Amino acid sequence: MVFALDIGTRKIAGLLVDMDEDGKMIVHDVVLREHEHRAMLDGQIHDVEKVAKAVKIVKEELESRNNVKLDKAAVALAGRFLKTYFGEASMNIADIGELTSDVITKIELEAVANTMQNIEPNMYCVGYSVIRYELDGMWFKKLEGLRGDNVTIKVVATFLPSHVVEAMLSVLKKVNLTITHLTLEPIAAVNVTVPEDLRILNIALVDVGAGTSDIAISKDGTIVAYGMVPIAGDELTEAITKTFLLDFSTAEYVKRNLENNEVLKVKNILDKEKEIKVSDVIKAIEPVVEMMTKKVAEEIIELNGEKPQVVMVVGGGAKVPIYTQFLAKHLGIDEEYVSLKMAKNLDFIDRTGQIIGSEFVTPLGIGYTALTKTGSVFEHVTVNEERIQLIGFKGSYTVWEVLAQAGKDIHSLLGKPGKSVVVEVNGEPVVIKGKMPKPAPVKVNGQEATLRDVVRHGDIIEVGEAVDGEDANPLLHEVIKPIRLRSLESDEIIEYYPRVKVNGNDVIQNIPLNDGDVIKYESVKVKEIREFLAQDLIKIEYSVNGAYREFTAGEVKIFRGELELRDENSVELGEELKYALVLNYPKVKDLPEMEKISVVIKLNGQPTVLTKEGVIVLVNDQLVSPEYEIRDGDKIKTQIPDEQGFIVADILKLFDLDIKKVKSYNLLKNGEKVGFTEPLESGDEIIFEFETIEDMEEVD
């Protein structure tokens, strides 16, 4: 059973066909489906998704009605952008014996390959016809079963741009179909309408679709030429649209119902009911038909070299009553030699009762061509011991193209990258990618190869499995990069990591990260790094008047390049800075005790501090100068010089008092009367009460 699929500009036709014992084609079922508007233009696929959607409906309806699973299809391409070339090939067959179909096909494909020497790049051969078979210099209608010394085969091959073929492949791939047979629409049509016995006549076949008018020419027993005119039924529909103010689908309805009607009732774009006379429609489209048939006639004469004996017209676009009349006129032949070929008159068995009009000729031709394997342009290679047909003869394919046509899953060839992990760092997403996969190992004819290497007809390809990449398993320090601190003295590098919170928790260790983790850290300042490096400076421990003290003996200098940084400067993660540890020791003169001496007393009941400049220092009971550098373990004492000790008179500076005006006073130290020259030490309690002359005058 063959699934014949005709993807036209306006409609899709799907047929299930096979052949009986007598070689007659049987149509078991048919499904028609119209495209969504303008999914195809001029026979070419413009919207892969829309076309695939319609093909899927046709496929599933046939599967459901016939209880079958359809995974292969025979298709044909329209002749838009068609190029034709002639080629030939010869082979010595003396040692082969009886000619088989495989040998003949090999020579035919070599002849097709011969046509490709001068074609432009990126063209696919989508069909060919044999012009002449010769065995030992004599013409034969068929070669199979014959013996001889030399075979020559001449062909006419048809080519289309690669994007046309690849668009068809994309559509079928989306609905899980692979191509078993590929041909050109006029090849399909001529195969079913002009059998080999009639090809002795000079016949022009014109397949008028919605977007293109495809042409095939037969004479002297074979098909000698193919051609195309990019004008067809849509031009007629557009003329009806413009003349009668109808939308495109209504105009299509009018065009399809011109036969056997005098008046058609429709609604125009203003939603007004109208009755349109068929005669008025014919009059409106007559200039377009005139133009179309004139161009088709010119192409026929160009291909044929003269006017043909007979013209057969097929396709839905040619069903308007005046088409054959005008085509005969422009070819200069009698109207009786130009005829619309109806599908119902072809030699096949129709079990559907629906295959009647000329629009079914091409779908029938696709099925017939696939069943008889006529003009197939498939090369063959072997992939892992399985024979693969390559669609669209072009002489060479990459391993990748072969495997793609063989339906290999892309992931089995390239492998899948490991899963990535996405975390948020200070509000910004950061992606840690998984490891890249290892592509599938490839051998061609036993030699190591790559997916990009070119293979040819008959090559043996061995393909292994790709190895998927490992998933990402990032650690915190892969995301929060350390600041690198290089010593100017040793060139040693220390890494500094900022303080970090992961999902709100303080983290010190280099923990694993999970997808969705939220990481936050504060901007790093030079001061923070300086404090970190200062840990490596020498610690000096000493005492002053019995109190323990600690001092870092030195300072840290940090540089970005040649520039020394200040504490408030910011540092980026991953940045490299230079640093130097500069050692120095504290000096006695830097001690706070060197600035002043003091005692704490209680004066008239209130704690009071008395201060004086000047102090002497003993280090380890030895008198030292202010420039002495303190070392670890030093015991330091500060003393007041004898002549600079505190006396009771030092309290007078705390009072705003003129001693000359003091009439009387009471001075006690620790409860005993003393003079102003009495020594004063911390902890003493002083009572000083006085009366001035001014106080006495106020009392008077």
Short mmCIF file of C-alpha atoms in Angstrom, two decimals, residues 128-486:
data_model
loop_
_atom_site.label_atom_id
_atom_site.label_comp_id
_atom_site.label_asym_id
_atom_site.label_seq_id
_atom_site.Cartn_x
_atom_site.Cartn_y
_atom_site.Cartn_z
CA TYR A 128 14.39 12.33 -14.37
CA SER A 129 13.15 10.59 -17.49
CA VAL A 130 15.14 8.30 -19.75
CA ILE A 131 15.29 9.73 -23.27
CA ARG A 132 17.09 6.79 -24.88
CA TYR A 133 18.35 3.30 -24.06
CA GLU A 134 21.13 1.96 -26.33
CA LEU A 135 22.68 -1.51 -26.27
CA ASP A 136 25.70 -1.96 -28.52
CA GLY A 137 24.63 1.11 -30.52
CA MET A 138 21.01 0.02 -31.05
CA TRP A 139 17.89 1.67 -29.55
CA PHE A 140 15.76 -0.40 -27.18
CA LYS A 141 12.54 0.40 -25.41
CA LYS A 142 13.67 -1.55 -22.30
CA LEU A 143 17.02 -3.12 -21.35
CA GLU A 144 16.13 -5.41 -18.48
CA GLY A 145 16.89 -9.08 -19.27
CA LEU A 146 19.13 -8.25 -22.27
CA ARG A 147 22.83 -9.08 -22.71
CA GLY A 148 25.54 -7.24 -24.59
CA ASP A 149 28.84 -5.42 -24.39
CA ASN A 150 28.03 -1.74 -24.02
CA VAL A 151 25.10 0.24 -22.61
CA THR A 152 24.47 3.97 -23.07
CA ILE A 153 21.60 5.75 -21.34
CA LYS A 154 20.53 9.35 -21.98
CA VAL A 155 18.31 11.22 -19.51
CA VAL A 156 16.61 14.55 -18.97
CA ALA A 157 16.86 15.49 -15.28
CA THR A 158 14.81 18.08 -13.42
CA PHE A 159 16.25 20.22 -10.61
CA LEU A 160 14.75 22.46 -7.94
CA PRO A 161 16.43 24.71 -5.33
CA SER A 162 17.31 22.88 -2.13
CA HIS A 163 15.02 25.06 0.01
CA VAL A 164 12.00 23.81 -1.96
CA VAL A 165 12.86 20.18 -1.21
CA GLU A 166 13.84 20.88 2.39
CA ALA A 167 10.54 22.68 3.07
CA MET A 168 8.71 19.51 1.96
CA LEU A 169 10.98 17.38 4.18
CA SER A 170 10.24 19.68 7.14
CA VAL A 171 6.49 19.32 6.65
CA LEU A 172 6.66 15.52 6.52
CA LYS A 173 9.01 15.31 9.48
CA LYS A 174 6.57 17.29 11.62
CA VAL A 175 3.87 14.67 10.99
CA ASN A 176 6.25 11.69 11.39
CA LEU A 177 6.39 10.77 7.70
CA THR A 178 9.43 9.85 5.61
CA ILE A 179 9.55 10.00 1.82
CA THR A 180 9.64 6.71 -0.06
CA HIS A 181 9.38 8.26 -3.51
CA LEU A 182 9.98 11.80 -4.73
CA THR A 183 9.17 13.13 -8.18
CA LEU A 184 8.09 16.24 -10.04
CA GLU A 185 4.37 16.95 -10.52
CA PRO A 186 4.50 16.98 -14.36
CA ILE A 187 6.48 13.71 -14.29
CA ALA A 188 3.77 12.16 -12.13
CA ALA A 189 0.98 13.51 -14.32
CA VAL A 190 2.56 12.41 -17.59
CA ASN A 191 3.31 8.92 -16.24
CA VAL A 192 -0.37 8.24 -15.59
CA THR A 193 -1.92 10.08 -18.58
CA VAL A 194 0.57 9.36 -21.36
CA PRO A 195 1.54 5.66 -21.26
CA GLU A 196 4.71 4.58 -23.03
CA ASP A 197 2.84 3.37 -26.12
CA LEU A 198 1.45 6.89 -26.70
CA ARG A 199 4.79 8.65 -26.33
CA ILE A 200 5.58 7.99 -29.96
CA LEU A 201 3.19 10.92 -30.50
CA ASN A 202 4.21 14.52 -29.98
CA ILE A 203 2.07 15.28 -26.92
CA ALA A 204 2.19 18.29 -24.60
CA LEU A 205 0.80 17.70 -21.14
CA VAL A 206 -0.19 20.83 -19.17
CA ASP A 207 -0.91 20.48 -15.43
CA VAL A 208 -2.67 23.70 -14.35
CA GLY A 209 -2.71 23.97 -10.59
CA ALA A 210 -3.44 26.94 -8.37
CA GLY A 211 0.07 28.42 -8.49
CA THR A 212 1.91 26.96 -11.49
CA SER A 213 1.24 25.48 -14.91
CA ASP A 214 3.65 22.55 -15.33
CA ILE A 215 4.46 21.16 -18.77
CA ALA A 216 5.83 17.85 -20.08
CA ILE A 217 6.59 17.04 -23.74
CA SER A 218 6.66 13.55 -25.29
CA LYS A 219 7.84 12.53 -28.74
CA ASP A 220 9.64 9.67 -30.42
CA GLY A 221 8.68 7.26 -27.65
CA THR A 222 9.94 9.19 -24.61
CA ILE A 223 9.58 12.35 -22.53
CA VAL A 224 11.97 14.90 -23.95
CA ALA A 225 11.36 18.07 -21.93
CA TYR A 226 9.78 19.60 -18.84
CA GLY A 227 8.85 23.21 -18.22
CA MET A 228 6.79 25.56 -16.09
CA VAL A 229 4.85 28.82 -16.27
CA PRO A 230 4.34 30.58 -12.90
CA ILE A 231 0.73 31.49 -13.65
CA ALA A 232 -2.29 29.32 -12.89
CA GLY A 233 -5.70 29.10 -11.22
CA ASP A 234 -5.08 31.67 -8.48
CA GLU A 235 -4.87 34.41 -11.12
CA LEU A 236 -8.41 33.52 -12.20
CA THR A 237 -9.64 33.57 -8.60
CA GLU A 238 -8.08 36.98 -8.02
CA ALA A 239 -9.74 38.35 -11.16
CA ILE A 240 -13.14 37.17 -9.86
CA THR A 241 -12.35 38.69 -6.44
CA LYS A 242 -11.59 42.11 -7.90
CA THR A 243 -14.47 42.18 -10.39
CA PHE A 244 -17.28 41.07 -8.06
CA LEU A 245 -15.88 42.26 -4.68
CA LEU A 246 -15.70 38.77 -3.22
CA ASP A 247 -13.33 37.33 -0.66
CA PHE A 248 -10.84 34.77 -1.94
CA SER A 249 -12.70 31.66 -0.77
CA THR A 250 -16.00 32.84 -2.27
CA ALA A 251 -14.23 33.61 -5.54
CA GLU A 252 -12.80 30.06 -5.47
CA TYR A 253 -16.33 28.71 -5.06
CA VAL A 254 -17.47 30.70 -8.09
CA LYS A 255 -14.51 29.50 -10.21
CA ARG A 256 -15.13 25.85 -9.35
CA ASN A 257 -18.83 26.01 -10.19
CA LEU A 258 -18.79 27.67 -13.61
CA GLU A 259 -19.73 24.42 -15.34
CA ASN A 260 -23.37 23.35 -15.39
CA ASN A 261 -24.60 26.62 -13.84
CA GLU A 262 -26.04 29.81 -15.28
CA VAL A 263 -26.34 31.86 -12.07
CA LEU A 264 -24.47 31.62 -8.76
CA LYS A 265 -25.71 33.13 -5.50
CA VAL A 266 -22.98 34.61 -3.30
CA LYS A 267 -22.39 37.24 -0.60
CA ASN A 268 -19.86 39.97 -1.37
CA ILE A 269 -17.41 41.60 1.06
CA LEU A 270 -20.13 44.11 2.03
CA ASP A 271 -22.32 41.19 3.18
CA LYS A 272 -24.80 41.80 0.37
CA GLU A 273 -26.45 38.85 -1.37
CA LYS A 274 -25.71 38.85 -5.10
CA GLU A 275 -26.64 36.72 -8.09
CA ILE A 276 -23.75 36.46 -10.51
CA LYS A 277 -24.25 35.26 -14.06
CA VAL A 278 -21.73 32.68 -15.21
CA SER A 279 -21.53 34.51 -18.51
CA ASP A 280 -20.41 37.65 -16.63
CA VAL A 281 -17.75 35.65 -14.79
CA ILE A 282 -16.46 34.18 -18.07
CA LYS A 283 -16.28 37.67 -19.52
CA ALA A 284 -14.36 38.91 -16.43
CA ILE A 285 -11.74 36.15 -16.52
CA GLU A 286 -11.36 36.02 -20.30
CA PRO A 287 -8.38 38.48 -20.38
CA VAL A 288 -6.61 36.45 -17.70
CA VAL A 289 -7.25 33.15 -19.51
CA GLU A 290 -5.99 34.81 -22.70
CA MET A 291 -2.78 35.86 -20.96
CA MET A 292 -2.28 32.49 -19.20
CA THR A 293 -2.79 30.33 -22.28
CA LYS A 294 -0.61 32.59 -24.39
CA LYS A 295 2.32 32.13 -21.97
CA VAL A 296 1.70 28.38 -21.72
CA ALA A 297 1.57 28.09 -25.52
CA GLU A 298 4.85 30.01 -25.83
CA GLU A 299 6.53 27.67 -23.31
CA ILE A 300 5.22 24.57 -25.13
CA ILE A 301 6.60 25.77 -28.45
CA GLU A 302 9.89 26.75 -26.81
CA LEU A 303 10.27 23.26 -25.30
CA ASN A 304 8.95 21.34 -28.31
CA GLY A 305 10.48 23.42 -31.08
CA GLU A 306 7.12 23.50 -32.85
CA LYS A 307 3.41 23.15 -32.12
CA PRO A 308 2.53 19.66 -30.78
CA GLN A 309 0.09 17.20 -32.31
CA VAL A 310 -1.99 16.90 -29.16
CA VAL A 311 -2.36 18.75 -25.86
CA MET A 312 -3.70 17.09 -22.71
CA VAL A 313 -4.74 19.50 -19.94
CA VAL A 314 -5.08 18.34 -16.32
CA GLY A 315 -5.40 20.03 -12.94
CA GLY A 316 -8.17 21.97 -11.22
CA GLY A 317 -6.96 25.34 -12.52
CA ALA A 318 -7.85 24.42 -16.13
CA LYS A 319 -11.50 23.50 -15.56
CA VAL A 320 -12.85 26.90 -16.62
CA PRO A 321 -14.83 26.36 -19.85
CA ILE A 322 -12.76 28.59 -22.13
CA TYR A 323 -9.26 27.41 -21.17
CA THR A 324 -8.74 24.71 -23.80
CA GLN A 325 -10.34 26.93 -26.46
CA PHE A 326 -7.84 29.76 -25.89
CA LEU A 327 -4.87 27.39 -25.57
CA ALA A 328 -5.72 25.86 -28.97
CA LYS A 329 -5.99 29.34 -30.41
CA HIS A 330 -2.50 30.39 -29.23
CA LEU A 331 -0.94 27.11 -30.33
CA GLY A 332 -2.55 27.39 -33.72
CA ILE A 333 -4.15 23.93 -33.64
CA ASP A 334 -7.75 22.72 -33.82
CA GLU A 335 -9.69 22.76 -30.57
CA GLU A 336 -10.42 19.05 -30.93
CA TYR A 337 -6.70 18.34 -30.35
CA VAL A 338 -6.69 20.18 -27.01
CA SER A 339 -8.63 18.34 -24.32
CA LEU A 340 -9.21 18.45 -20.57
CA LYS A 341 -8.19 15.02 -19.31
CA MET A 342 -10.55 13.66 -16.64
CA ALA A 343 -9.28 11.26 -13.97
CA LYS A 344 -12.32 9.03 -14.36
CA ASN A 345 -11.20 8.19 -17.91
CA LEU A 346 -7.80 6.84 -16.84
CA ASP A 347 -7.09 3.13 -16.58
CA PHE A 348 -7.35 2.40 -12.84
CA ILE A 349 -9.78 0.97 -10.30
CA ASP A 350 -11.61 3.50 -8.13
CA ARG A 351 -13.12 2.05 -4.97
CA THR A 352 -13.99 5.47 -3.59
CA GLY A 353 -16.32 6.73 -6.33
CA GLN A 354 -14.76 10.19 -5.91
CA ILE A 355 -11.87 10.20 -8.41
CA ILE A 356 -13.56 11.99 -11.28
CA GLY A 357 -12.21 15.40 -12.29
CA SER A 358 -8.94 16.59 -13.78
CA GLU A 359 -7.73 17.76 -10.35
CA PHE A 360 -7.15 14.10 -9.39
CA VAL A 361 -4.75 13.34 -12.23
CA THR A 362 -1.59 14.47 -10.40
CA PRO A 363 -2.40 12.60 -7.12
CA LEU A 364 -3.06 9.47 -9.21
CA GLY A 365 0.23 10.04 -11.02
CA ILE A 366 2.13 10.29 -7.72
CA GLY A 367 0.71 6.95 -6.62
CA TYR A 368 1.35 5.31 -9.99
CA THR A 369 4.92 6.62 -10.21
CA ALA A 370 5.68 5.34 -6.69
CA LEU A 371 4.15 1.91 -7.39
CA THR A 372 6.14 1.52 -10.61
CA LYS A 373 9.26 3.17 -9.14
CA THR A 374 9.55 5.39 -12.20
CA GLY A 375 12.24 8.08 -12.33
CA SER A 376 13.18 7.75 -8.68
CA VAL A 377 16.24 9.84 -7.79
CA PHE A 378 17.35 8.09 -4.64
CA GLU A 379 20.94 7.29 -3.82
CA HIS A 380 21.69 4.56 -1.29
CA VAL A 381 24.13 4.27 1.58
CA THR A 382 24.34 1.83 4.48
CA VAL A 383 24.07 3.08 8.06
CA ASN A 384 24.85 0.53 10.78
CA GLU A 385 23.99 -2.28 8.31
CA GLU A 386 20.67 -0.67 7.33
CA ARG A 387 20.18 0.51 3.74
CA ILE A 388 19.08 4.15 3.55
CA GLN A 389 17.51 5.98 0.61
CA LEU A 390 18.73 9.55 0.15
CA ILE A 391 16.11 12.01 -0.99
CA GLY A 392 16.88 14.33 -3.88
CA PHE A 393 19.87 13.25 -5.96
CA LYS A 394 22.69 15.78 -5.63
CA GLY A 395 25.82 13.66 -5.97
CA SER A 396 27.18 14.02 -2.42
CA TYR A 397 25.88 14.23 1.14
CA THR A 398 27.46 14.83 4.51
CA VAL A 399 27.18 12.12 7.14
CA TRP A 400 24.94 14.53 9.03
CA GLU A 401 22.51 14.88 6.09
CA VAL A 402 22.38 11.11 5.66
CA LEU A 403 21.60 10.52 9.33
CA ALA A 404 19.00 13.30 9.35
CA GLN A 405 17.22 11.71 6.37
CA ALA A 406 17.46 8.35 8.14
CA GLY A 407 15.42 9.87 10.98
CA LYS A 408 18.18 9.75 13.60
CA ASP A 409 17.46 11.74 16.73
CA ILE A 410 19.74 14.77 16.90
CA HIS A 411 20.56 14.02 20.54
CA SER A 412 21.80 10.55 19.64
CA LEU A 413 24.32 12.17 17.28
CA LEU A 414 25.47 15.22 19.19
CA GLY A 415 24.49 14.28 22.72
CA LYS A 416 22.86 16.54 25.25
CA PRO A 417 24.82 19.12 27.23
CA GLY A 418 24.77 18.58 30.97
CA LYS A 419 22.08 20.41 32.89
CA SER A 420 22.93 23.93 33.96
CA VAL A 421 22.48 25.41 37.43
CA VAL A 422 21.08 28.94 37.75
CA VAL A 423 21.71 30.90 40.94
CA GLU A 424 21.07 34.51 41.90
CA VAL A 425 24.08 36.62 42.91
CA ASN A 426 23.25 40.02 44.38
CA GLY A 427 19.98 40.04 42.43
CA GLU A 428 21.46 38.98 39.07
CA PRO A 429 21.07 35.49 37.52
CA VAL A 430 24.27 33.51 37.01
CA VAL A 431 24.28 30.37 34.85
CA ILE A 432 26.77 27.57 35.51
CA LYS A 433 26.65 25.40 32.41
CA GLY A 434 26.93 21.63 32.36
CA LYS A 435 29.76 19.97 30.46
CA MET A 436 29.54 19.64 26.69
CA PRO A 437 28.72 16.20 25.24
CA LYS A 438 30.98 14.04 23.08
CA PRO A 439 29.49 13.59 19.56
CA ALA A 440 28.77 10.12 18.24
CA PRO A 441 31.87 8.40 16.82
CA VAL A 442 31.63 7.96 13.04
CA LYS A 443 33.39 5.71 10.52
CA VAL A 444 32.94 5.80 6.74
CA ASN A 445 34.10 2.70 4.92
CA GLY A 446 36.06 1.72 8.03
CA GLN A 447 37.91 5.04 8.36
CA GLU A 448 37.48 7.55 11.20
CA ALA A 449 35.22 10.42 10.06
CA THR A 450 33.09 13.30 11.35
CA LEU A 451 29.46 14.28 10.90
CA ARG A 452 30.63 16.92 8.37
CA ASP A 453 32.46 14.50 6.08
CA VAL A 454 31.02 13.85 2.61
CA VAL A 455 29.71 10.42 1.62
CA ARG A 456 28.64 9.08 -1.76
CA HIS A 457 26.38 6.47 -3.25
CA GLY A 458 27.17 3.03 -1.80
CA ASP A 459 29.27 4.18 1.18
CA ILE A 460 29.10 2.22 4.45
CA ILE A 461 28.62 4.35 7.54
CA GLU A 462 29.04 3.20 11.13
CA VAL A 463 27.70 5.47 13.85
CA GLY A 464 28.00 5.00 17.60
CA GLU A 465 26.21 6.81 20.39
CA ALA A 466 27.02 10.25 21.69
CA VAL A 467 28.01 10.66 25.33
CA ASP A 468 25.88 13.22 27.15
CA GLY A 469 27.67 15.96 29.06
CA GLU A 470 27.81 15.85 32.84
CA ASP A 471 25.42 18.03 34.80
CA ALA A 472 26.83 21.14 36.45
CA ASN A 473 27.79 20.62 40.12
CA PRO A 474 29.13 24.06 41.04
CA LEU A 475 30.77 25.00 44.34
CA LEU A 476 30.35 28.40 45.95
CA HIS A 477 33.86 29.53 45.07
CA GLU A 478 33.26 28.89 41.37
CA VAL A 479 30.70 31.70 41.49
CA ILE A 480 32.18 33.93 44.20
CA LYS A 481 35.66 34.28 42.80
CA PRO A 482 38.46 35.09 45.26
CA ILE A 483 40.46 38.29 45.18
CA ARG A 484 44.04 37.28 44.39
CA LEU A 485 46.67 38.97 46.53
CA ARG A 486 50.22 38.70 45.17
#
